Coordinates of C-alpha atoms in Angstrom, one line a residue:
M279 CA 93.4 126.6 -188.6
S280 CA 91.3 128.2 -190.7
Q281 CA 88.5 130.7 -189.3
A282 CA 85.7 129.6 -191.6
T283 CA 85.5 126.7 -193.4
D284 CA 82.6 125.6 -196.2
G285 CA 81.2 129.3 -195.1
I286 CA 80.8 128.7 -191.1
N287 CA 82.6 131.3 -189.1
L288 CA 83.8 128.6 -186.2
T289 CA 84.6 131.9 -183.4
A290 CA 80.9 133.2 -184.1
Y291 CA 79.7 129.6 -183.3
A292 CA 81.5 128.5 -180.8
A293 CA 81.2 132.6 -179.7
G294 CA 78.0 132.7 -180.3
A295 CA 76.1 134.2 -183.4
D296 CA 73.6 136.3 -181.3
S297 CA 75.5 137.2 -178.6
D298 CA 75.8 140.8 -177.3
A299 CA 78.7 140.2 -174.8
P300 CA 81.5 142.6 -175.4
P301 CA 84.3 140.4 -177.4
R302 CA 86.8 138.3 -174.7
V303 CA 90.4 138.6 -175.1
D304 CA 91.7 135.7 -174.6
S305 CA 94.6 133.9 -175.4
T306 CA 94.7 132.3 -178.8
T307 CA 94.8 129.1 -177.2
V308 CA 91.9 129.8 -174.5
A309 CA 89.9 131.1 -177.5
E310 CA 90.4 127.1 -179.4
A311 CA 89.4 125.5 -176.1
R312 CA 85.8 127.1 -175.6
R313 CA 85.4 126.8 -179.7
Q314 CA 85.9 122.8 -179.4
M315 CA 84.2 123.3 -175.3
E316 CA 80.7 124.6 -176.8
I317 CA 81.1 122.4 -180.3
C318 CA 81.7 118.6 -177.3
N319 CA 79.1 120.1 -174.9
A320 CA 75.7 120.5 -177.6
C321 CA 77.2 117.1 -178.7
R322 CA 78.5 114.9 -175.4
Y323 CA 79.1 111.2 -177.4
C324 CA 82.4 111.5 -174.7
E325 CA 79.8 111.9 -171.1
G326 CA 80.9 108.5 -170.5
Y327 CA 85.5 108.7 -171.3
C328 CA 86.7 110.6 -168.8
A329 CA 86.0 112.9 -165.5
V330 CA 86.2 115.9 -168.0
F331 CA 83.5 115.6 -169.5
P332 CA 80.4 115.4 -167.0
A333 CA 82.0 118.3 -165.2
M334 CA 82.1 119.9 -169.0
A335 CA 78.1 119.3 -168.9
M336 CA 78.1 121.1 -165.7
R337 CA 79.1 124.1 -167.5
R338 CA 76.7 126.0 -170.1
A339 CA 80.1 128.7 -170.1
F340 CA 83.4 128.3 -170.3
S341 CA 85.5 130.6 -168.4
E342 CA 89.4 131.1 -168.9
G343 CA 89.4 129.3 -165.5
D344 CA 86.8 126.1 -165.8
L345 CA 89.1 125.8 -169.3
T346 CA 92.2 124.7 -167.5
H347 CA 89.9 123.4 -164.5
L348 CA 88.9 120.5 -167.6
A349 CA 92.5 121.0 -169.1
N350 CA 94.3 120.1 -165.9
L351 CA 91.7 117.6 -165.3
C352 CA 92.4 115.9 -168.4
H353 CA 94.9 112.7 -168.5
N354 CA 95.5 112.4 -171.5
C355 CA 94.2 109.2 -172.8
K356 CA 93.7 110.2 -176.5
G357 CA 89.5 108.5 -176.4
C358 CA 87.6 111.5 -176.8
F359 CA 89.8 111.7 -180.5
H360 CA 89.7 108.6 -181.7
S361 CA 85.9 108.6 -181.4
C362 CA 85.1 112.0 -182.0
Q363 CA 82.7 112.6 -185.5
Y364 CA 84.3 116.6 -185.1
A365 CA 88.0 115.3 -185.5
P366 CA 90.7 116.3 -188.5
P367 CA 90.2 116.7 -190.9
H368 CA 86.3 117.3 -190.2
P369 CA 85.7 121.2 -190.2
F370 CA 85.3 122.2 -186.7
G371 CA 88.8 120.7 -186.0
V372 CA 87.9 119.5 -182.5
N373 CA 90.4 118.2 -180.9
I374 CA 90.5 118.1 -177.2
P375 CA 93.8 116.5 -176.3
A376 CA 96.2 119.1 -178.0
T377 CA 94.0 121.9 -177.3
F378 CA 94.5 120.5 -173.4
A379 CA 97.7 119.7 -173.5
T380 CA 99.3 123.2 -174.1
I381 CA 97.0 125.1 -171.9
R382 CA 98.6 123.0 -169.5
Q383 CA 102.0 124.1 -170.2
E384 CA 100.2 127.3 -169.9
S385 CA 99.0 127.3 -166.3
Y386 CA 102.6 125.5 -165.2
A387 CA 103.5 128.8 -166.7
E388 CA 101.0 131.6 -165.5
Y389 CA 101.0 130.1 -161.9
A390 CA 104.9 129.6 -161.9
V391 CA 106.6 131.4 -158.9
P392 CA 108.5 133.7 -159.4
R393 CA 106.2 133.8 -162.9
A394 CA 109.3 134.7 -164.8
M395 CA 111.0 131.5 -164.2
G396 CA 107.7 129.9 -165.1
R397 CA 107.8 131.9 -168.6
L398 CA 111.5 130.7 -169.1
F399 CA 110.3 126.8 -169.0
E400 CA 107.9 126.7 -170.9
R401 CA 107.4 124.2 -173.7
N402 CA 112.0 124.6 -173.7
G403 CA 113.8 121.6 -172.8
T404 CA 116.7 123.6 -174.0
V405 CA 116.3 124.6 -170.4
V406 CA 116.4 122.1 -168.5
A407 CA 119.0 120.2 -170.3
G408 CA 120.7 123.4 -169.7
V409 CA 119.9 123.5 -166.2
S410 CA 121.1 119.9 -165.8
A411 CA 124.3 120.5 -167.2
L412 CA 125.0 123.8 -165.4
A413 CA 123.9 121.8 -162.2
L414 CA 126.1 119.0 -162.5
T415 CA 129.2 121.0 -163.4
L416 CA 128.9 122.9 -160.3
V417 CA 128.3 119.7 -158.2
L418 CA 131.3 118.4 -160.5
V419 CA 133.4 120.9 -159.4
L420 CA 132.7 121.6 -155.9
V421 CA 134.2 117.7 -155.3
V422 CA 137.5 118.8 -157.5
A423 CA 138.1 121.8 -155.8
L424 CA 137.0 120.2 -152.0
Q425 CA 138.6 116.7 -152.9
D426 CA 142.1 115.0 -153.2
P427 CA 141.7 113.3 -156.2
A428 CA 144.0 110.4 -154.6
V429 CA 140.4 110.5 -152.2
L430 CA 137.9 110.5 -155.9
W431 CA 138.9 108.3 -157.5
S432 CA 140.0 105.6 -155.1
A433 CA 138.4 103.0 -153.2
Q434 CA 136.1 104.4 -150.1
T435 CA 134.8 101.4 -147.9
G436 CA 133.3 101.6 -144.4
T437 CA 131.2 104.2 -142.7
G438 CA 130.4 107.5 -144.3
A439 CA 132.6 106.4 -147.5
F440 CA 130.2 109.0 -148.9
F441 CA 131.3 111.5 -146.5
R442 CA 134.8 111.4 -148.0
V443 CA 134.3 112.2 -151.4
I444 CA 131.7 114.9 -151.0
P445 CA 130.9 115.8 -146.8
Y446 CA 128.1 115.4 -145.4
P447 CA 127.3 119.4 -145.3
V448 CA 127.7 119.8 -148.7
M449 CA 125.7 117.8 -149.3
V450 CA 123.2 118.3 -146.9
N451 CA 122.8 121.7 -147.9
L452 CA 122.9 121.9 -151.6
A453 CA 120.1 118.9 -151.8
S454 CA 118.2 121.1 -148.7
L455 CA 118.2 124.2 -150.3
T456 CA 117.5 123.6 -154.4
F457 CA 114.4 120.5 -152.4
G458 CA 113.1 122.9 -149.7
W459 CA 112.7 126.0 -152.8
A460 CA 111.2 123.0 -154.5
I461 CA 108.7 122.4 -152.2
V462 CA 107.3 126.2 -151.4
A463 CA 107.4 127.0 -155.0
M464 CA 105.5 123.8 -156.2
I465 CA 103.1 124.6 -153.0
L466 CA 102.9 128.7 -153.2
S467 CA 101.9 127.4 -157.4
S468 CA 99.5 124.7 -156.4
W469 CA 98.2 128.1 -153.5
R470 CA 97.5 130.8 -157.0
Y471 CA 96.1 127.7 -159.3
W472 CA 93.4 126.8 -157.1
R473 CA 92.2 130.5 -156.2
G474 CA 93.1 131.0 -160.5
T475 CA 90.3 128.7 -160.9
A476 CA 88.1 128.7 -158.7
P477 CA 84.3 128.5 -158.4
R478 CA 82.7 131.7 -158.0
S479 CA 80.5 130.5 -155.2
R480 CA 82.4 128.3 -152.5
L481 CA 82.2 124.8 -153.0
P482 CA 81.5 122.6 -150.1
L483 CA 84.5 120.3 -148.8
S484 CA 84.0 117.5 -147.6
G485 CA 85.4 113.7 -146.0
P486 CA 83.3 112.2 -149.3
A487 CA 85.1 114.1 -151.2
V488 CA 88.2 114.0 -150.2
A489 CA 88.4 110.5 -149.8
E490 CA 87.1 109.6 -154.0
A491 CA 89.9 112.7 -155.1
T492 CA 92.1 110.4 -153.0
M493 CA 91.3 107.5 -154.7
D494 CA 91.7 108.8 -158.4
V495 CA 95.0 110.3 -157.1
V496 CA 96.8 106.7 -156.3
L497 CA 94.6 104.5 -158.0
L498 CA 94.6 106.3 -161.9
R499 CA 91.3 106.1 -162.1
N500 CA 90.6 108.2 -165.7
L501 CA 94.5 106.5 -167.2
G502 CA 91.4 103.7 -168.0
G503 CA 89.8 106.2 -170.2
G504 CA 86.8 104.8 -170.6
G505 CA 87.3 101.7 -168.9
H506 CA 89.2 99.9 -171.0
G507 CA 92.2 102.3 -171.6
C508 CA 94.2 104.5 -173.4
N509 CA 94.1 105.1 -176.7
D510 CA 97.9 105.2 -176.3
L511 CA 99.6 104.4 -179.2
D512 CA 96.3 104.6 -182.1
D513 CA 93.2 103.8 -181.2
G514 CA 93.1 100.2 -179.6
F515 CA 92.6 100.5 -176.3
S516 CA 95.6 99.9 -174.0
H517 CA 95.7 100.3 -169.8
T518 CA 100.3 100.0 -170.7
R519 CA 100.3 104.2 -170.3
R520 CA 99.0 104.1 -167.0
W521 CA 101.1 100.5 -165.1
L522 CA 103.8 103.0 -166.8
H523 CA 103.1 105.9 -164.4
Q524 CA 102.1 104.1 -161.7
A525 CA 105.4 102.2 -162.1
M526 CA 107.1 106.2 -162.4
A527 CA 105.5 107.4 -159.6
G528 CA 105.5 104.4 -157.6
G529 CA 109.5 104.1 -158.0
F530 CA 110.2 107.8 -157.8
M531 CA 107.9 107.3 -153.3
L532 CA 110.3 104.8 -153.0
C533 CA 113.2 106.6 -153.6
F534 CA 111.7 109.1 -151.5
A535 CA 111.4 106.7 -148.4
A536 CA 114.5 105.3 -149.3
T537 CA 116.5 108.8 -148.6
C538 CA 114.0 109.8 -145.3
V539 CA 114.8 105.6 -144.0
G540 CA 118.9 107.3 -144.5
T541 CA 117.6 110.3 -142.7
V542 CA 115.7 108.4 -140.0
Y543 CA 119.5 106.1 -139.3
H544 CA 122.2 108.3 -139.9
H545 CA 120.3 111.4 -137.0
M546 CA 118.5 109.3 -134.9
L547 CA 120.3 105.8 -135.0
G548 CA 123.8 107.1 -135.7
W549 CA 123.7 104.0 -138.4
Y550 CA 125.7 105.7 -141.5
S551 CA 125.8 104.6 -145.0
P552 CA 126.5 103.3 -147.4
H553 CA 124.2 100.4 -145.8
S554 CA 123.9 96.8 -146.1
F555 CA 122.8 95.7 -150.2
W556 CA 119.7 94.2 -147.7
S557 CA 119.2 97.5 -145.4
L558 CA 115.8 99.2 -145.8
P559 CA 117.3 102.5 -147.0
V560 CA 119.0 100.4 -150.0
Q561 CA 116.2 98.2 -150.7
L562 CA 113.7 100.5 -151.2
G563 CA 116.0 103.2 -153.2
T564 CA 116.6 99.8 -155.5
W565 CA 113.0 99.1 -156.2
G566 CA 112.8 102.5 -156.6
G567 CA 114.8 103.4 -159.1
V568 CA 113.8 100.2 -160.9
L569 CA 110.8 101.3 -161.3
L570 CA 111.6 104.3 -161.8
C571 CA 114.0 103.3 -165.2
I572 CA 110.9 101.3 -166.1
G573 CA 108.8 103.9 -166.0
S574 CA 110.4 106.9 -167.7
A575 CA 111.9 104.2 -170.2
G576 CA 108.3 102.9 -171.2
L577 CA 106.8 106.6 -171.7
L578 CA 109.4 107.9 -173.9
Y579 CA 108.8 105.1 -175.6
I580 CA 105.0 105.9 -176.0
K581 CA 105.6 110.0 -177.3
A582 CA 108.3 108.0 -179.4
V583 CA 105.8 106.7 -181.6
T584 CA 102.2 107.4 -180.0
D585 CA 100.0 108.5 -183.5
P586 CA 101.1 112.8 -183.4
A587 CA 97.5 113.8 -184.7
P588 CA 96.6 113.8 -179.9
V589 CA 99.8 114.8 -179.9
A590 CA 100.8 118.7 -178.9
R591 CA 104.1 118.5 -180.7
R592 CA 105.6 122.1 -179.0
L593 CA 105.6 121.0 -175.8
L594 CA 108.1 117.4 -176.6
G595 CA 110.8 119.2 -176.0
G596 CA 110.3 119.7 -172.6
E597 CA 108.3 116.6 -172.3
V598 CA 111.0 114.0 -173.0
A599 CA 113.7 116.1 -171.3
M600 CA 112.8 115.8 -167.7
L601 CA 110.9 112.1 -169.0
A602 CA 115.1 112.0 -169.6
L603 CA 116.6 113.2 -166.5
L604 CA 114.3 111.0 -164.1
F605 CA 115.4 107.9 -166.1
L606 CA 119.4 109.8 -165.3
I607 CA 118.6 109.2 -162.2
G608 CA 117.2 105.9 -161.6
A609 CA 120.1 105.2 -163.8
T610 CA 122.8 106.2 -162.2
G611 CA 121.3 105.4 -159.2
L612 CA 121.4 101.6 -159.5
L613 CA 125.1 102.6 -161.4
L614 CA 126.0 104.1 -157.8
L615 CA 124.8 100.7 -155.9
V616 CA 127.0 98.6 -158.2
V617 CA 131.0 100.6 -157.9
R618 CA 129.9 102.4 -154.4
H619 CA 133.2 99.7 -153.3
T620 CA 134.8 100.8 -156.1
G621 CA 137.5 103.6 -157.6
A622 CA 134.0 105.0 -159.8
M623 CA 132.1 106.1 -157.3
G624 CA 133.0 109.5 -156.4
F625 CA 132.3 110.5 -159.6
T626 CA 129.3 108.6 -159.7
L627 CA 127.9 110.0 -156.9
A628 CA 128.2 113.4 -157.5
L629 CA 126.8 112.2 -161.4
H630 CA 124.2 111.2 -159.1
L631 CA 123.7 114.4 -157.1
G632 CA 123.9 116.7 -160.0
L633 CA 121.4 114.8 -161.9
V634 CA 119.4 114.6 -158.5
L635 CA 119.2 118.9 -158.2
A636 CA 118.6 119.6 -161.1
F637 CA 115.7 118.1 -160.9
F638 CA 114.7 119.9 -157.9
L639 CA 115.6 123.6 -159.8
V640 CA 113.3 122.3 -162.5
L641 CA 110.7 120.4 -161.0
P642 CA 108.2 123.3 -159.8
Y643 CA 108.1 125.1 -163.4
S644 CA 108.0 122.0 -165.4
K645 CA 105.3 119.5 -166.5
M646 CA 106.1 117.5 -163.3
M647 CA 103.6 120.9 -161.6
H648 CA 100.8 118.2 -163.1
A649 CA 101.0 116.1 -160.4
P650 CA 99.6 118.6 -158.4
F651 CA 97.4 121.3 -160.9
R652 CA 96.1 117.8 -161.5
A653 CA 95.2 116.6 -158.3
L654 CA 93.1 119.3 -156.9
A655 CA 91.4 119.7 -160.7
L656 CA 90.1 116.4 -159.0
L657 CA 89.7 118.1 -155.4
R658 CA 87.2 120.1 -157.3
N659 CA 85.7 118.4 -159.4
A660 CA 84.7 115.6 -156.7
M661 CA 83.2 119.0 -154.3
E662 CA 81.4 119.8 -157.7
K663 CA 79.6 117.0 -158.3
R664 CA 78.4 116.6 -154.2
R665 CA 77.1 121.0 -154.5

């Protein structure tokens, strides 16, 4: 976008033409976000739309940490874009959803551990696909190398059938190493994000602030926009994206719960998989897989048909790749349930395990980091309101 329109220098307008301060050295996205936020702070038409604009109104100036915090507080409901009198084609060109989406992605890369991995994965769906392919290849090669083809392609039934295809130590060690690293990397990245966006004055942490932030996370309250819902496809209001997010998050948690219950069954009760269809781990995994597929497929559809104007198009590759990976994990898990007593079980098990390992490997560097970062942004917002 041109910096000068109708004789107005927008950069000078955003920074304050009368300021004696030396010019800041910021990324193009940060400078553009600061310009747009200062326009919004003067207008305040959208103040009741979501948590971003009341948080914005607490500030007279916007540091890079403030902008990163506001960007992660944004739930991309797009209501502000469709209501903004300064949105394109107005010369001010205010497009908060697209600008904040870019800053969020940059924050995932900036605070990643190690940072080089974050930069590698930034805006790159090809890397996600490549890692997925490598993980699948590794698992398939291991299975073929460790097992007699007669075992791999014959029906396996009864207790321990899965482990006759992929030995238990191989399966557990691969999953534990990748998942363990993902959790450690996410915790370290979240700590770096909190430190990097923390205000200079210490904010009081209180029970009510934690409770408010927790409810905001669980209910996805800010995906309700100003109360009528998000602008999922156009300027019409809808809660569809909110319910799809809930379905995907709920499905993921049910699948995780199924794994935890299965672990308790195996190590504490001596009940080995595969379990009966009506057992708790199978029921949790089945409904989790169904919700995961519904949520990820629905969000993929919305990304395909939504109004492109408030969307950061260059980020779509990585976002689509992650949603597709989640859908395939849910779909192969359900397929494994269907074919687990047939000769197709071995290949399907290896395929499912490879996709799960790929997800763990890319998890700390992908858009999935919006979950901890947004939770911390909501907590900081709740603390600021009580300051």
